[in-house]
Tab-separated table of C-alpha atoms in Angstrom:
chain	number	residue	atom	x	y	z
A	236	MET	CA	-32.947	-96.156	-62.252
A	237	THR	CA	-35.088	-95.401	-59.219
A	238	PRO	CA	-34.264	-92.234	-57.270
A	239	PRO	CA	-32.613	-92.692	-53.888
A	240	SER	CA	-34.758	-92.697	-50.801
A	241	PRO	CA	-34.793	-89.511	-48.683
A	242	ARG	CA	-32.595	-91.147	-46.052
A	243	THR	CA	-29.934	-92.360	-48.469
A	244	PRO	CA	-27.385	-89.775	-49.648
A	245	PRO	CA	-27.323	-89.650	-53.434
A	246	THR	CA	-24.261	-91.097	-55.133
A	247	GLY	CA	-24.722	-89.664	-58.611
A	248	PRO	CA	-24.572	-86.144	-59.959
A	249	ALA	CA	-26.074	-84.751	-56.764
A	250	SER	CA	-22.629	-84.942	-55.191
A	251	SER	CA	-21.511	-82.162	-57.509
A	252	GLU	CA	-24.540	-79.914	-57.040
A	253	ARG	CA	-23.965	-76.465	-55.639
A	254	ARG	CA	-24.702	-75.859	-52.009
A	255	PRO	CA	-27.375	-73.243	-51.257
A	256	LEU	CA	-26.005	-69.715	-51.238
A	257	LEU	CA	-26.777	-69.228	-47.541
A	258	VAL	CA	-24.705	-72.321	-46.668
A	259	VAL	CA	-21.764	-70.983	-48.665
A	260	LEU	CA	-21.958	-67.444	-47.261
A	261	THR	CA	-22.546	-68.301	-43.583
A	262	GLY	CA	-18.872	-68.960	-42.798
A	263	PRO	CA	-17.370	-65.954	-44.653
A	264	ILE	CA	-19.964	-63.508	-43.310
A	265	LEU	CA	-19.504	-64.626	-39.698
A	266	LEU	CA	-15.714	-64.580	-40.156
A	267	ILE	CA	-15.959	-60.851	-40.925
A	268	LEU	CA	-18.974	-59.870	-38.822
A	269	VAL	CA	-18.196	-61.429	-35.431
A	270	PRO	CA	-14.617	-60.184	-34.823
A	271	ALA	CA	-15.282	-56.865	-36.585
A	272	ALA	CA	-18.346	-56.156	-34.443
A	273	THR	CA	-16.435	-57.164	-31.316
A	274	PHE	CA	-13.565	-54.870	-32.224
A	275	LEU	CA	-15.780	-51.916	-33.091
A	276	ILE	CA	-17.937	-52.161	-29.966
A	277	ALA	CA	-14.857	-52.512	-27.781
A	278	ALA	CA	-13.201	-49.527	-29.441
A	279	SER	CA	-16.255	-47.262	-29.393
A	280	ALA	CA	-17.936	-48.210	-26.122
A	281	GLY	CA	-14.799	-48.138	-23.969
A	282	SER	CA	-15.624	-48.938	-20.367
A	283	VAL	CA	-19.331	-48.091	-20.329
A	284	GLY	CA	-20.708	-50.819	-18.079
A	285	GLY	CA	-21.560	-54.222	-19.485
A	286	LEU	CA	-22.976	-53.065	-22.825
A	287	PRO	CA	-19.892	-54.083	-24.847
A	288	PHE	CA	-20.022	-57.603	-23.424
A	289	VAL	CA	-23.759	-57.856	-24.149
A	290	VAL	CA	-23.125	-57.037	-27.802
A	291	ILE	CA	-20.208	-59.478	-27.924
A	292	ALA	CA	-22.407	-62.185	-26.387
A	293	VAL	CA	-25.010	-61.549	-29.090
A	294	MET	CA	-22.295	-61.944	-31.763
A	295	HIS	CA	-21.166	-65.218	-30.205
A	296	LEU	CA	-24.767	-66.404	-30.055
A	297	LEU	CA	-25.104	-65.634	-33.760
A	298	ALA	CA	-21.937	-67.627	-34.468
A	299	LEU	CA	-23.260	-70.507	-32.358
A	300	ALA	CA	-26.492	-70.495	-34.351
A	301	GLY	CA	-24.570	-70.532	-37.643
A	302	ALA	CA	-22.201	-73.313	-36.592
A	303	GLY	CA	-25.021	-75.341	-35.072
A	304	TRP	CA	-27.084	-75.016	-38.222
A	305	LEU	CA	-24.182	-76.181	-40.399
A	306	ALA	CA	-23.494	-79.076	-38.020
A	307	LEU	CA	-27.134	-80.173	-37.978
A	308	ARG	CA	-27.371	-79.882	-41.742
A	309	GLY	CA	-24.247	-82.006	-42.217
A	310	LEU	CA	-25.187	-84.651	-39.663
A	311	ARG	CA	-28.600	-85.151	-41.251
A	312	GLY	CA	-26.727	-86.402	-44.314
A	313	ARG	CA	-29.146	-85.210	-46.979
A	314	GLU	CA	-26.229	-84.114	-49.175
A	315	PRO	CA	-23.060	-86.126	-49.843
A	316	TRP	CA	-20.149	-84.791	-47.839
A	317	ARG	CA	-17.254	-83.135	-49.663
A	318	ALA	CA	-14.048	-81.485	-48.514
A	319	GLY	CA	-15.315	-77.960	-49.143
A	320	ASP	CA	-17.970	-78.403	-46.441
A	321	VAL	CA	-15.366	-77.960	-43.702
A	322	VAL	CA	-14.516	-74.415	-44.817
A	323	GLY	CA	-17.675	-72.741	-43.496
A	324	PRO	CA	-17.376	-74.100	-39.918
A	325	LEU	CA	-13.618	-73.494	-39.997
A	326	LEU	CA	-14.133	-69.817	-40.878
A	327	ILE	CA	-16.694	-69.506	-38.087
A	328	ALA	CA	-14.192	-71.006	-35.635
A	329	ILE	CA	-11.509	-68.537	-36.759
A	330	GLY	CA	-13.899	-65.598	-36.402
A	331	VAL	CA	-15.078	-66.710	-32.958
A	332	GLY	CA	-11.483	-67.299	-31.862
A	333	GLY	CA	-10.492	-63.772	-32.864
A	334	SER	CA	-13.557	-62.333	-31.160
A	335	LEU	CA	-12.823	-64.309	-27.995
A	336	VAL	CA	-9.284	-62.925	-27.862
A	337	LEU	CA	-10.635	-59.369	-28.147
A	338	ASP	CA	-13.262	-60.188	-25.519
A	339	LEU	CA	-10.591	-61.323	-23.057
A	340	LEU	CA	-8.418	-58.290	-23.798
A	341	LEU	CA	-11.363	-55.979	-23.116
A	342	ALA	CA	-12.053	-57.785	-19.841
A	343	ASP	CA	-8.388	-57.361	-18.882
A	344	ALA	CA	-8.582	-53.664	-19.681
A	345	GLN	CA	-11.595	-53.301	-17.373
A	346	GLY	CA	-9.999	-55.476	-14.682
A	347	ILE	CA	-12.793	-58.072	-14.467
A	348	ARG	CA	-11.289	-61.076	-16.217
A	349	GLN	CA	-9.762	-62.866	-13.238
A	350	GLY	CA	-12.628	-62.789	-10.748
A	351	ALA	CA	-15.700	-62.541	-12.967
A	352	LEU	CA	-16.719	-66.199	-12.724
A	353	PHE	CA	-16.110	-66.289	-8.961
A	354	ARG	CA	-18.268	-63.202	-8.399
A	355	VAL	CA	-21.070	-64.557	-10.584
A	356	ARG	CA	-21.084	-67.890	-8.730
A	357	HIS	CA	-21.250	-66.181	-5.338
A	358	ALA	CA	-23.897	-63.591	-6.269
A	359	MET	CA	-21.455	-60.679	-6.066
A	360	ALA	CA	-21.383	-59.916	-9.772
A	361	LEU	CA	-20.479	-56.488	-11.121
A	362	PRO	CA	-22.584	-55.172	-14.024
A	363	GLU	CA	-19.917	-56.360	-16.478
A	364	ASP	CA	-19.351	-59.830	-14.998
A	365	THR	CA	-22.463	-61.711	-16.118
A	366	PRO	CA	-22.431	-60.602	-19.768
A	367	PHE	CA	-18.673	-61.265	-19.929
A	368	VAL	CA	-19.021	-64.809	-18.573
A	369	LEU	CA	-21.963	-65.403	-20.905
A	370	SER	CA	-19.985	-64.169	-23.911
A	371	VAL	CA	-17.098	-66.531	-23.116
A	372	ALA	CA	-19.480	-69.471	-22.610
A	373	LEU	CA	-21.224	-68.782	-25.919
A	374	ALA	CA	-17.858	-68.527	-27.675
A	375	ALA	CA	-16.828	-71.912	-26.272
A	376	ALA	CA	-20.150	-73.431	-27.359
A	377	ALA	CA	-19.718	-71.956	-30.857
A	378	LEU	CA	-16.240	-73.463	-31.130
A	379	VAL	CA	-17.576	-76.869	-30.093
A	380	ALA	CA	-20.407	-76.607	-32.615
A	381	ALA	CA	-17.930	-75.628	-35.324
A	382	ALA	CA	-15.766	-78.644	-34.452
A	383	VAL	CA	-18.792	-80.931	-34.706
A	384	ALA	CA	-19.696	-79.356	-38.056
A	385	ILE	CA	-16.158	-80.024	-39.309
A	386	VAL	CA	-15.655	-83.588	-38.047
A	387	GLY	CA	-19.142	-85.076	-37.706
A	388	PRO	CA	-20.388	-84.919	-41.326
A	389	ALA	CA	-17.043	-86.177	-42.656
A	390	VAL	CA	-17.096	-89.232	-40.376
A	391	ARG	CA	-20.743	-89.884	-41.186
A	392	GLY	CA	-20.121	-89.631	-44.931
A	393	ARG	CA	-17.137	-91.956	-44.736
A	394	LEU	CA	-19.064	-94.596	-42.781
A	395	GLN	CA	-22.017	-94.391	-45.164
A	396	ARG	CA	-19.741	-94.668	-48.186
A	397	ARG	CA	-17.990	-97.734	-46.771
A	398	ASP	CA	-21.315	-99.355	-45.961
A	399	ARG	CA	-22.653	-98.641	-49.438
A	400	GLU	CA	-19.511	-99.904	-51.176
A	401	GLY	CA	-19.513	-103.061	-49.072
A	402	ARG	CA	-23.121	-103.811	-50.057
A	403	GLU	CA	-22.508	-103.149	-53.761
A	404	SER	CA	-19.321	-105.216	-54.079
A	405	PRO	CA	-20.084	-108.865	-54.978
A	406	SER	CA	-16.553	-109.962	-54.092
A	407	GLY	CA	-16.518	-108.169	-50.772
A	408	ARG	CA	-13.829	-105.735	-51.955
A	409	PRO	CA	-14.709	-102.033	-51.863
A	410	LEU	CA	-15.742	-100.566	-55.190
A	411	ARG	CA	-14.412	-97.152	-56.083
A	412	GLU	CA	-17.082	-95.143	-57.839
A	413	PRO	CA	-15.841	-92.244	-59.954
A	414	ARG	CA	-17.321	-89.047	-58.645
A	415	PRO	CA	-18.868	-86.788	-61.267
A	416	ILE	CA	-17.095	-83.465	-61.393
A	417	ARG	CA	-18.772	-80.128	-61.867
A	418	TYR	CA	-16.426	-77.371	-62.919
A	419	ALA	CA	-17.148	-73.901	-61.609
A	420	THR	CA	-15.245	-72.097	-64.372
A	421	GLY	CA	-13.896	-72.851	-67.821
A	422	PRO	CA	-12.518	-71.296	-70.999
A	423	LYS	CA	-15.873	-69.676	-71.828
A	424	ASP	CA	-15.845	-67.592	-68.633
A	425	SER	CA	-14.243	-64.175	-68.412
A	426	ARG	CA	-10.884	-63.682	-66.725
A	427	LEU	CA	-12.498	-61.889	-63.799
A	428	THR	CA	-14.989	-64.712	-63.274
A	429	ARG	CA	-12.199	-67.293	-63.267
A	430	LEU	CA	-10.159	-65.131	-60.906
A	431	VAL	CA	-12.656	-64.241	-58.167
A	432	SER	CA	-15.869	-66.024	-57.247
A	433	PRO	CA	-19.087	-64.308	-56.128
A	434	VAL	CA	-18.276	-65.191	-52.518
A	435	THR	CA	-14.832	-63.608	-52.843
A	436	ARG	CA	-16.410	-60.474	-54.266
A	437	VAL	CA	-18.744	-60.270	-51.269
A	438	LEU	CA	-15.753	-60.623	-48.941
A	439	ILE	CA	-13.892	-57.888	-50.819
A	440	VAL	CA	-16.830	-55.517	-50.388
A	441	LEU	CA	-17.249	-56.394	-46.689
A	442	SER	CA	-13.547	-56.017	-45.925
A	443	GLY	CA	-13.445	-52.710	-47.822
A	444	LEU	CA	-16.424	-51.375	-45.850
A	445	ALA	CA	-14.865	-52.540	-42.572
A	446	SER	CA	-11.588	-50.794	-43.455
A	447	LEU	CA	-13.524	-47.649	-44.334
A	448	VAL	CA	-15.351	-47.697	-40.986
A	449	CYS	CA	-12.054	-48.076	-39.121
A	450	LEU	CA	-10.536	-45.198	-41.085
A	451	LEU	CA	-13.529	-42.968	-40.362
A	452	LEU	CA	-13.507	-43.835	-36.653
A	453	PHE	CA	-9.806	-43.079	-36.369
A	454	SER	CA	-10.081	-39.803	-38.275
A	455	LEU	CA	-13.284	-38.385	-36.777
A	456	ARG	CA	-13.091	-39.432	-33.133
A	457	PRO	CA	-10.214	-39.449	-30.615
A	458	PHE	CA	-9.352	-42.739	-28.910
A	459	ASP	CA	-6.738	-43.940	-26.480
A	460	PRO	CA	-3.401	-44.783	-28.184
A	461	ASP	CA	-3.902	-48.561	-28.035
A	462	THR	CA	-7.339	-48.428	-29.680
A	463	ALA	CA	-6.130	-45.928	-32.261
A	464	GLU	CA	-3.269	-48.211	-33.196
A	465	LEU	CA	-5.641	-51.156	-33.555
A	466	LEU	CA	-7.853	-49.141	-35.877
A	467	THR	CA	-4.952	-48.304	-38.185
A	468	ILE	CA	-3.862	-51.958	-38.163
A	469	ALA	CA	-7.395	-53.070	-39.043
A	470	VAL	CA	-7.478	-50.716	-42.042
A	471	VAL	CA	-4.479	-52.556	-43.495
A	472	PHE	CA	-5.161	-56.132	-42.377
A	473	LEU	CA	-8.878	-56.577	-43.127
A	474	PRO	CA	-8.413	-56.672	-46.949
A	475	VAL	CA	-6.033	-59.629	-46.499
A	476	LEU	CA	-8.946	-61.929	-45.577
A	477	PRO	CA	-10.505	-62.171	-49.069
A	478	MET	CA	-7.014	-62.740	-50.503
A	479	LEU	CA	-6.613	-65.852	-48.351
A	480	TRP	CA	-10.170	-66.996	-48.993
A	481	ALA	CA	-9.708	-66.881	-52.779
A	482	VAL	CA	-6.767	-69.291	-52.514
A	483	VAL	CA	-8.465	-71.752	-50.161
A	484	GLU	CA	-11.560	-71.687	-52.361
A	485	THR	CA	-9.663	-73.400	-55.186
A	486	LEU	CA	-10.134	-76.686	-53.308
A	487	TRP	CA	-13.750	-76.927	-54.426
A	488	ARG	CA	-14.076	-74.177	-57.053
A	489	LEU	CA	-12.529	-76.198	-59.858
A	490	ASP	CA	-11.431	-74.818	-63.198
A	491	ALA	CA	-11.748	-76.942	-66.348
A	492	GLU	CA	-8.236	-76.067	-67.552
A	493	ILE	CA	-6.169	-75.366	-64.435
A	494	GLY	CA	-5.803	-77.774	-61.534
A	495	PRO	CA	-6.407	-76.502	-57.977
A	496	ILE	CA	-2.712	-76.407	-57.071
A	497	MET	CA	-1.609	-74.352	-60.064
A	498	ASN	CA	-4.750	-72.236	-59.737
A	499	SER	CA	-3.979	-71.461	-56.088
A	500	LEU	CA	-0.455	-70.353	-57.037
A	501	ARG	CA	-1.868	-68.190	-59.819
A	502	LEU	CA	-4.346	-66.548	-57.440
A	503	THR	CA	-1.544	-66.030	-54.909
A	504	MET	CA	0.004	-63.509	-57.306
A	505	ALA	CA	-3.112	-62.002	-58.907
A	506	VAL	CA	-5.775	-61.617	-56.214
A	507	PRO	CA	-3.724	-59.516	-53.719
A	508	VAL	CA	-3.045	-56.971	-56.456
A	509	LEU	CA	-6.714	-56.836	-57.451
A	510	VAL	CA	-8.022	-56.573	-53.874
A	511	SER	CA	-5.510	-53.864	-52.931
A	512	VAL	CA	-6.596	-51.723	-55.862
A	513	VAL	CA	-10.326	-52.285	-55.338
A	514	VAL	CA	-10.191	-51.571	-51.587
A	515	PHE	CA	-7.596	-48.836	-51.184
A	516	VAL	CA	-8.372	-46.621	-54.198
A	517	PRO	CA	-11.874	-45.781	-52.831
A	518	LEU	CA	-10.325	-45.240	-49.393
A	519	MET	CA	-7.902	-42.727	-50.902
A	520	LEU	CA	-10.753	-40.872	-52.565
A	521	VAL	CA	-12.689	-40.699	-49.294
A	522	SER	CA	-9.575	-39.523	-47.457
A	523	LEU	CA	-9.458	-36.420	-49.666
A	524	LEU	CA	-12.481	-35.019	-47.816
A	525	PRO	CA	-11.243	-32.178	-45.553
A	526	PRO	CA	-12.595	-33.593	-42.240
A	527	ILE	CA	-10.949	-36.963	-42.906
A	528	TRP	CA	-7.686	-35.418	-44.088
A	529	ARG	CA	-7.368	-33.060	-41.101
A	530	GLY	CA	-8.664	-35.555	-38.525
A	531	PHE	CA	-6.291	-38.292	-39.624
A	532	SER	CA	-3.270	-35.983	-39.505
A	533	THR	CA	-4.173	-34.655	-36.064
A	534	HIS	CA	-4.859	-38.044	-34.506
A	535	HIS	CA	-1.894	-39.725	-36.180
A	536	ILE	CA	0.506	-37.115	-34.775
A	537	THR	CA	-0.951	-37.129	-31.261
A	538	LEU	CA	-1.899	-40.802	-30.827
A	539	ILE	CA	0.430	-42.827	-33.093
A	540	GLY	CA	3.510	-40.684	-33.658
A	541	ASP	CA	6.466	-42.290	-35.395
A	542	ASP	CA	5.531	-45.789	-34.176
A	543	GLY	CA	3.025	-46.330	-36.975
A	544	LEU	CA	3.288	-47.499	-40.539
A	545	VAL	CA	4.377	-44.065	-41.757
A	546	ALA	CA	5.953	-40.975	-40.203
A	547	ALA	CA	3.872	-39.006	-37.722
A	548	ASP	CA	3.253	-36.083	-40.094
A	549	ALA	CA	2.594	-38.236	-43.178
A	550	PRO	CA	-0.692	-37.483	-44.979
A	551	VAL	CA	-3.506	-39.997	-44.991
A	552	VAL	CA	-2.921	-40.716	-48.692
A	553	GLY	CA	0.660	-41.757	-47.904
A	554	PHE	CA	-0.586	-44.042	-45.129
A	555	LEU	CA	-3.136	-45.671	-47.432
A	556	GLY	CA	-0.613	-46.056	-50.265
A	557	LEU	CA	1.898	-47.804	-48.037
A	558	GLY	CA	-0.970	-49.728	-46.444
A	559	ALA	CA	-2.014	-51.030	-49.859
A	560	LEU	CA	1.521	-52.277	-50.534
A	561	THR	CA	1.671	-53.845	-47.061
A	562	ALA	CA	-1.672	-55.590	-47.505
A	563	MET	CA	-0.570	-56.821	-50.921
A	564	GLY	CA	2.655	-58.249	-49.510
A	565	LEU	CA	0.908	-59.852	-46.539
A	566	GLY	CA	-1.730	-61.274	-48.862
A	567	MET	CA	0.861	-62.866	-51.134
A	568	VAL	CA	2.812	-64.350	-48.239
A	569	GLY	CA	-0.342	-65.583	-46.521
A	570	ALA	CA	-1.761	-66.973	-49.760
A	571	LEU	CA	1.497	-68.808	-50.441
A	572	ALA	CA	1.360	-70.282	-46.945
A	573	ALA	CA	-2.272	-71.317	-47.565
A	574	SER	CA	-1.255	-72.962	-50.846
A	575	VAL	CA	1.606	-74.875	-49.241
A	576	PHE	CA	0.062	-75.859	-45.930
A	577	VAL	CA	-3.637	-76.135	-46.877
A	578	VAL	CA	-4.303	-76.524	-50.609
A	579	ILE	CA	-1.510	-78.920	-51.570
A	580	PRO	CA	-2.014	-81.317	-48.609
A	581	ALA	CA	-5.801	-81.220	-49.062
A	582	VAL	CA	-5.530	-82.017	-52.774
A	583	ALA	CA	-3.102	-84.850	-52.025
A	584	ILE	CA	-5.468	-86.322	-49.423
A	585	PHE	CA	-8.881	-85.776	-51.004
A	586	ARG	CA	-8.062	-85.502	-54.742
A	587	PRO	CA	-4.890	-87.554	-55.319
A	588	ASP	CA	-5.756	-88.116	-58.994
A	589	VAL	CA	-5.124	-84.409	-59.604
A	590	MET	CA	-1.547	-84.618	-58.359
A	591	ILE	CA	-1.016	-87.940	-60.117
A	592	GLY	CA	-1.894	-86.284	-63.414
A	593	GLU	CA	0.035	-83.061	-62.771
A	594	ASN	CA	3.168	-85.006	-61.800
A	595	GLN	CA	2.883	-87.225	-64.908
A	596	LEU	CA	2.568	-90.440	-62.945
A	597	ASN	CA	1.134	-93.657	-64.337
A	598	THR	CA	-2.663	-93.711	-64.234
A	599	ASP	CA	-3.107	-97.483	-64.657
A	600	PRO	CA	-5.311	-99.018	-61.938
A	601	GLU	CA	-2.558	-101.367	-60.711
A	602	HIS	CA	-0.314	-98.386	-59.917
A	603	ARG	CA	-2.925	-96.097	-58.428
A	604	ARG	CA	-2.365	-97.107	-54.799
A	605	ALA	CA	1.400	-96.593	-55.019
A	606	ASN	CA	1.039	-93.262	-56.810
A	607	THR	CA	-1.574	-92.068	-54.338
A	608	THR	CA	0.933	-92.678	-51.549
A	609	ALA	CA	3.651	-91.007	-53.635
A	610	VAL	CA	1.746	-87.759	-54.218
A	611	ARG	CA	0.858	-87.525	-50.542
A	612	LEU	CA	4.535	-87.901	-49.741
A	613	ILE	CA	5.269	-85.178	-52.307
A	614	ALA	CA	2.882	-82.877	-50.431
A	615	ALA	CA	4.756	-83.685	-47.218
A	616	VAL	CA	8.060	-82.902	-48.984
A	617	ILE	CA	6.807	-79.447	-50.005
A	618	VAL	CA	5.614	-78.707	-46.482
A	619	MET	CA	8.888	-79.922	-44.953
A	620	ILE	CA	10.937	-77.676	-47.273
A	621	PHE	CA	9.224	-74.645	-45.774
A	622	VAL	CA	9.436	-76.050	-42.244
A	623	LEU	CA	13.176	-76.614	-42.653
A	624	SER	CA	13.617	-73.080	-43.997
A	625	ILE	CA	11.777	-71.625	-41.002
A	626	PHE	CA	13.835	-73.666	-38.535
A	627	LEU	CA	17.081	-72.597	-40.228
A	628	ALA	CA	16.065	-68.940	-40.147
A	629	LEU	CA	15.230	-69.173	-36.432
A	630	TYR	CA	18.487	-71.011	-35.759
A	631	PHE	CA	20.613	-68.332	-37.444
A	632	GLN	CA	18.781	-65.704	-35.375
A	633	ASP	CA	19.635	-67.623	-32.163
A	634	GLU	CA	15.948	-68.139	-31.411
A	635	LEU	CA	15.971	-71.937	-31.799
A	636	PRO	CA	18.521	-74.708	-31.186
A	637	GLY	CA	19.970	-76.548	-34.142
A	638	TRP	CA	18.480	-79.997	-33.577
A	639	PRO	CA	14.969	-79.199	-34.982
A	640	ALA	CA	16.577	-78.174	-38.286
A	641	VAL	CA	18.687	-81.358	-38.333
A	642	VAL	CA	15.651	-83.543	-37.622
A	643	SER	CA	13.673	-81.730	-40.322
A	644	LEU	CA	16.480	-82.294	-42.818
A	645	VAL	CA	16.600	-86.022	-42.017
A	646	VAL	CA	12.810	-86.278	-42.401
A	647	LEU	CA	12.964	-84.363	-45.672
A	648	VAL	CA	15.629	-86.657	-47.116
A	649	GLY	CA	13.650	-89.703	-46.020
A	650	LEU	CA	10.505	-88.363	-47.707
A	651	VAL	CA	12.383	-87.697	-50.964
A	652	VAL	CA	13.760	-91.254	-50.985
A	653	ALA	CA	10.285	-92.634	-50.258
A	654	VAL	CA	8.797	-90.647	-53.155
A	655	TRP	CA	11.513	-91.931	-55.484
A	656	ALA	CA	10.774	-95.511	-54.446
A	657	MET	CA	6.967	-95.277	-54.466
A	658	GLN	CA	6.132	-93.291	-57.587
A	659	ARG	CA	5.272	-95.066	-60.832
A	660	VAL	CA	5.822	-92.551	-63.614
A	661	ASP	CA	4.229	-92.237	-67.042
A	662	HIS	CA	7.346	-92.601	-69.196
A	663	LYS	CA	5.690	-91.509	-72.409
A	664	ALA	CA	4.349	-88.277	-70.867
A	665	ARG	CA	7.682	-87.466	-69.238
A	666	ALA	CA	9.625	-88.195	-72.415
A	667	ARG	CA	7.426	-85.804	-74.357
A	668	SER	CA	7.806	-83.060	-71.741
A	669	GLY	CA	11.546	-83.666	-71.300
A	670	THR	CA	11.272	-84.405	-67.583
A	671	SER	CA	12.379	-88.031	-67.527
A	672	ALA	CA	14.345	-88.913	-64.421
A	673	ARG	CA	18.055	-89.688	-64.899
A	674	VAL	CA	17.941	-92.182	-62.003
A	675	ARG	CA	14.782	-94.262	-62.207
A	676	SER	CA	13.266	-96.183	-59.337
A	677	PRO	CA	13.888	-99.941	-59.539
A	678	PHE	CA	10.175	-100.470	-58.859
A	679	ASP	CA	9.104	-98.193	-61.699
A	680	PRO	CA	7.353	-99.775	-64.721
A	681	LYS	CA	9.792	-100.186	-67.547
A	682	PRO	CA	9.597	-97.732	-70.452
A	683	ALA	CA	9.510	-100.696	-72.853
A	684	GLU	CA	6.044	-101.540	-71.561
A	685	VAL	CA	4.768	-98.518	-73.488
A	686	SER	CA	4.823	-99.000	-77.258
A	687	PRO	CA	6.586	-96.046	-78.902
A	688	SER	CA	4.746	-96.706	-82.170
A	689	GLU	CA	1.349	-96.265	-80.621
A	690	GLU	CA	-0.526	-93.750	-82.737
A	691	GLU	CA	-3.549	-93.225	-80.547
A	692	PRO	CA	-3.745	-89.863	-78.777
A	693	THR	CA	-2.284	-89.935	-75.322
A	694	ASN	CA	-3.601	-88.263	-72.259
A	695	ASP	CA	-0.463	-86.360	-71.325
A	696	ALA	CA	-2.285	-83.341	-69.945
A	697	PRO	CA	-2.652	-83.100	-66.188
A	698	ASP	CA	-5.796	-84.800	-64.962
A	699	THR	CA	-7.709	-82.127	-63.113
A	700	SER	CA	-11.030	-83.926	-63.140
A	701	ARG	CA	-10.889	-85.163	-59.576
């Protein structure tokens, strides 16, 4: 077989090759660096001229460079597109969005937000106006570049794949080529390796250092009450980011034994505990230093009072202990939301064979289209269960009328009926696992089609190869 030309994306094992480390780390690093730098410069610089906005503009320029580089790399099409490629630009967009919010809040605090653009256009700019307008413009450009990096390569890859399949199909019908799968972890790896990836470990270290910096700033230097409160919030919330990342990462970091959905649910319970211990135990040790201990107590009493996470006179160790539990709880809730609203729908859309295998549906080619639709409807059912629960909770708190909950219930029932009608189950696999449906779909293949005397080994295990 001749190797593909430089302009033709490879269709073989290259599609499962690892991306360069810099490509993988660009999104996570900018997610932490850009909003953290914006927050720290805003908290430490206060209202000293336009310097804070200059630094923020530099951060947004860095994010624009990262997003533009990822977009250009994806649009050139030298590597086959895959779903995991959207994560880097998405993380950059989240980081830039958070930084932009802080940028606007700082401009409000200095009273320049409303008239900055007008003064710049009419040559009446204050020292803060030009760098503020530039920082907002760079943030908008970075968001656009991130959107192009998310959408552009996916559309290009889809068009190229359709064109290639159309040329290779003698009958004119698209040919589905099985994509080779490269597993990131397997039974031979240690439990820690299967639990957290190298990228997640980097994020844990970065979030721990950022929390430490916020703790030191709060303890060693007085701030206004609003900034002081933000610093204490950042100490608790920053470690949540690697918890969420670890769950989303299961979409492309495949395990040879556990499918991405079950793996994301497993990480939802395990990673928040691990991250809380790794981040907050060193913080507690640092807090035992006399300057930190005394400074935290003094500033917490005078600046936070009883409105914080703990009582005004609580020691720093008590704050960090309760902060670890809070971060753990937020991480589990956020990771569960990521599993339900991100991982499960993404697997159903991009890797339907995984859900077909895990739900013990028939894997015969003639039933694949129906089962692909069925598992995507199952993903919608799971999402709608949570949506209905949220609407009901808001309704009982008198914060929402009742009709959204009623509409959600009707949609949920309709989705369940559609799943029942569309799915084509593997009767042998379900009989062995004891999960056979009492009311079978009339369109379902009959159990008699499967010979009970067949002695060949069956593939009853969930198919996690795609």
